């Protein structure tokens, strides 16, 4: 080119386009020499590339949003001390305007949640079935996990009976992978088109907006008794799974079946499972209710305290893998039906990696509130199936962020940013934070050198699944009509004490309904599940027990799945909370010995004394006023003032009723006698603090003293 030609302004882009379409992948073109761009800065003015905290507020002085230092933020600018406020007061207007807009819409479901950062390490055991790089052996991937309830508003209590969300964002080298699951492996409905219906039924009634975060009301039971596909999810909710002890003791499930593809292009079907290292444990119902009142942040606090104490919550990611056959069934179970599980006894859960949560967020809004999950965030090697619930979700999650996060650029919010290069040709929109170069955000182009190029080698794999010839219809497959066989399987897999809790939960929830007809209709559903379950609940409601109307619509694949029960095993107990009751009469050396032993075992000791401050030379963490039984997994009693304080008696009797391990030594024995629990199962009176701790440690491994519950 004649050098004089380049002096004529107006060329689009920094290079002359070739005649033929460029097909060799190239980096984005450099800017034109005269082009400038904003200097890279954090949102708070620090140079980019600074440590993480440079994302937060900077400097010693108060400023405006524009960075101008201020002398006074306590008085508005007025025409004299008694005069009217002046419109020119930019600081006043900026401060109040921003405050007026601090809230964003809460999530329509899963509004109440909390998140944590962590790291996922692949085992390499999935290499043969998926090409997903983050599952490779020893590959470490940063993650953010958000746990949630479904029905309650953002400020509702953590311990309500509900399904829990378990959503994980993996920031992989190949882009973000979001595994947006629940702690229950099945869902209420089989088709996404019914999601608004089930949520409208579960949410508070539209006239009075009560009850908050509850399923114990007429509209919920009206829906699930009329839509019997919901009965499987519902029995999980009515079981102890509906009231987890902690996020750390919850399983997680991807629910849907996904399609995996390996490097050779071979496919398999798979279900995702998270298995908690500490085992699956729940609250007792009364405990959940008390916690809802005395500590509505029970699960949130537990998660953060555990991380702070170094008892990092841990899960194994596992896969159930099935051959990718045209029928998409396994052992007669339709893998596209999200109301069905595949019992672990039929398809083992194979561990493929480990998740450790090791950092709490710095700012709730920036992280837990602004995180945006989406099932469509997939990586090469993991694809979706035709599960009609999954298909609808693929639409919903982006759509919902457009309103909640006010515009299409939510993936640029710090917590949502991928840790992989982004070159998406998406442009502009509200709150655009990228400064895109070039002139040709379209394909094909020659003006930007052809950039960006598709990647046929390492790009996302849309598995070319054959779609059977069929009419366009609004209809379910026949296999979706079996609504009861797996509900029976769940009921039959429970231990006697778990069955007892399920009976109590149905009786309570239906007892809260106003209309007899709704109770009767749900009793009919229980009759289809099991005659004993039905008659026990009917008895509690004072209604006649109906009999099953029809034989099972499909044969049971297995009659019991031991993997579904939470009782009967022993588990690690790190991070559990031990309350130690003492007064100034306690042996100080023994007390500090117990505290040290508890800490050394990786548990958290909290000293409970008549008043705050110090006991001997130990800090008091809780007083008889502030301690409540629900906070502790086990209680040790060193001593208490005589006569025994009624608040201590309440503490002991509640802990006893909730099946918690209790042990006393020395003068502590009189407290147990006064509470009337001495000599009962799981209550030890021993000679020393160390023996008392050893006693409860052993009992804690089974989570609760199950013999205390009627079975
Ligand atoms: Fe969701 N779901 N969902 N869901 N879901 C949302 O997305 C939706 C379903 C789940 O911590 C929303 O960003 C539809 C099953 C979790 O931020 C929304 C259907 C499972 C979270 C939405 C389902 C889930 C959500 C609300 C039926 C378990 C919280 C805010 C087809 C596998 C994620 C948002 C977080 C959140 C839609 C069913 C899990 C409205 C339409 C099944 C854990 O888009």
Short mmCIF file of C-alpha atoms and ligand atoms in Angstrom, two decimals, residues 107-110 146 165-167 180-182 187 192 195 254-256 373 389 393 396-397 400-401, ligand 1:
data_model
loop_
_atom_site.label_atom_id
_atom_site.label_comp_id
_atom_site.label_asym_id
_atom_site.label_seq_id
_atom_site.Cartn_x
_atom_site.Cartn_y
_atom_site.Cartn_z
CA UNK A 107 -34.80 -14.59 43.29
CA UNK A 108 -38.35 -15.78 42.55
CA UNK A 109 -37.31 -19.13 44.06
CA UNK A 110 -34.23 -19.91 46.19
CA UNK A 146 -24.56 -21.27 46.87
CA UNK A 165 -30.55 -25.73 46.56
CA UNK A 166 -26.95 -26.83 46.05
CA UNK A 167 -25.61 -24.80 43.12
CA UNK A 180 -27.41 -26.30 39.67
CA UNK A 181 -28.76 -29.05 41.89
CA UNK A 182 -30.82 -29.72 45.00
CA UNK A 187 -38.39 -32.94 41.46
CA UNK A 192 -41.02 -27.21 33.05
CA UNK A 195 -42.96 -24.88 37.44
CA UNK A 254 -27.99 -32.82 39.64
CA UNK A 255 -31.49 -34.45 39.43
CA UNK A 256 -31.61 -34.67 35.62
CA UNK A 373 -26.22 -19.83 37.82
CA UNK A 389 -37.80 -30.19 32.97
CA UNK A 393 -34.65 -24.67 32.82
CA UNK A 396 -35.40 -19.81 32.54
CA UNK A 397 -32.06 -19.12 34.16
CA UNK A 400 -34.57 -14.49 35.18
CA UNK A 401 -31.20 -12.70 35.46
FE1 LIG B 1 -34.47 -23.76 39.48
N1 LIG B 1 -34.64 -21.75 39.20
N2 LIG B 1 -35.99 -24.06 38.18
N3 LIG B 1 -34.46 -25.76 39.87
N4 LIG B 1 -33.03 -23.49 40.80
C1 LIG B 1 -33.91 -20.81 39.81
O1 LIG B 1 -32.90 -19.03 38.70
C2 LIG B 1 -36.47 -23.14 37.34
C3 LIG B 1 -35.23 -26.71 39.29
C4 LIG B 1 -32.30 -24.45 41.44
O2 LIG B 1 -28.38 -20.29 44.19
C5 LIG B 1 -34.12 -19.44 39.24
O3 LIG B 1 -31.24 -17.58 39.12
C6 LIG B 1 -37.44 -23.73 36.44
C7 LIG B 1 -34.72 -28.03 39.56
C8 LIG B 1 -31.36 -23.84 42.34
O4 LIG B 1 -28.77 -18.81 42.63
C9 LIG B 1 -35.13 -19.68 38.13
C10 LIG B 1 -37.52 -25.04 36.83
C11 LIG B 1 -33.62 -27.83 40.33
C12 LIG B 1 -31.55 -22.47 42.20
C13 LIG B 1 -35.34 -21.17 38.19
C14 LIG B 1 -36.60 -25.24 37.90
C15 LIG B 1 -33.46 -26.42 40.51
C16 LIG B 1 -32.58 -22.29 41.24
C17 LIG B 1 -34.47 -18.37 40.22
C18 LIG B 1 -38.42 -26.11 36.26
C19 LIG B 1 -32.70 -28.89 40.93
C20 LIG B 1 -30.83 -21.37 42.96
C21 LIG B 1 -33.27 -17.48 40.32
C22 LIG B 1 -38.15 -26.42 34.94
C23 LIG B 1 -32.04 -29.72 39.95
C24 LIG B 1 -29.57 -20.98 42.30
C25 LIG B 1 -32.34 -17.99 39.35
C26 LIG B 1 -28.84 -19.94 43.10
C27 LIG B 1 -33.03 -21.03 40.79
C28 LIG B 1 -36.12 -21.80 37.33
C29 LIG B 1 -36.46 -26.49 38.56
C30 LIG B 1 -32.40 -25.87 41.30
C31 LIG B 1 -36.44 -18.92 38.22
C32 LIG B 1 -38.21 -23.02 35.36
C33 LIG B 1 -35.29 -29.35 39.04
C34 LIG B 1 -30.37 -24.56 43.25
O5 LIG B 1 -34.62 -19.31 36.89
#
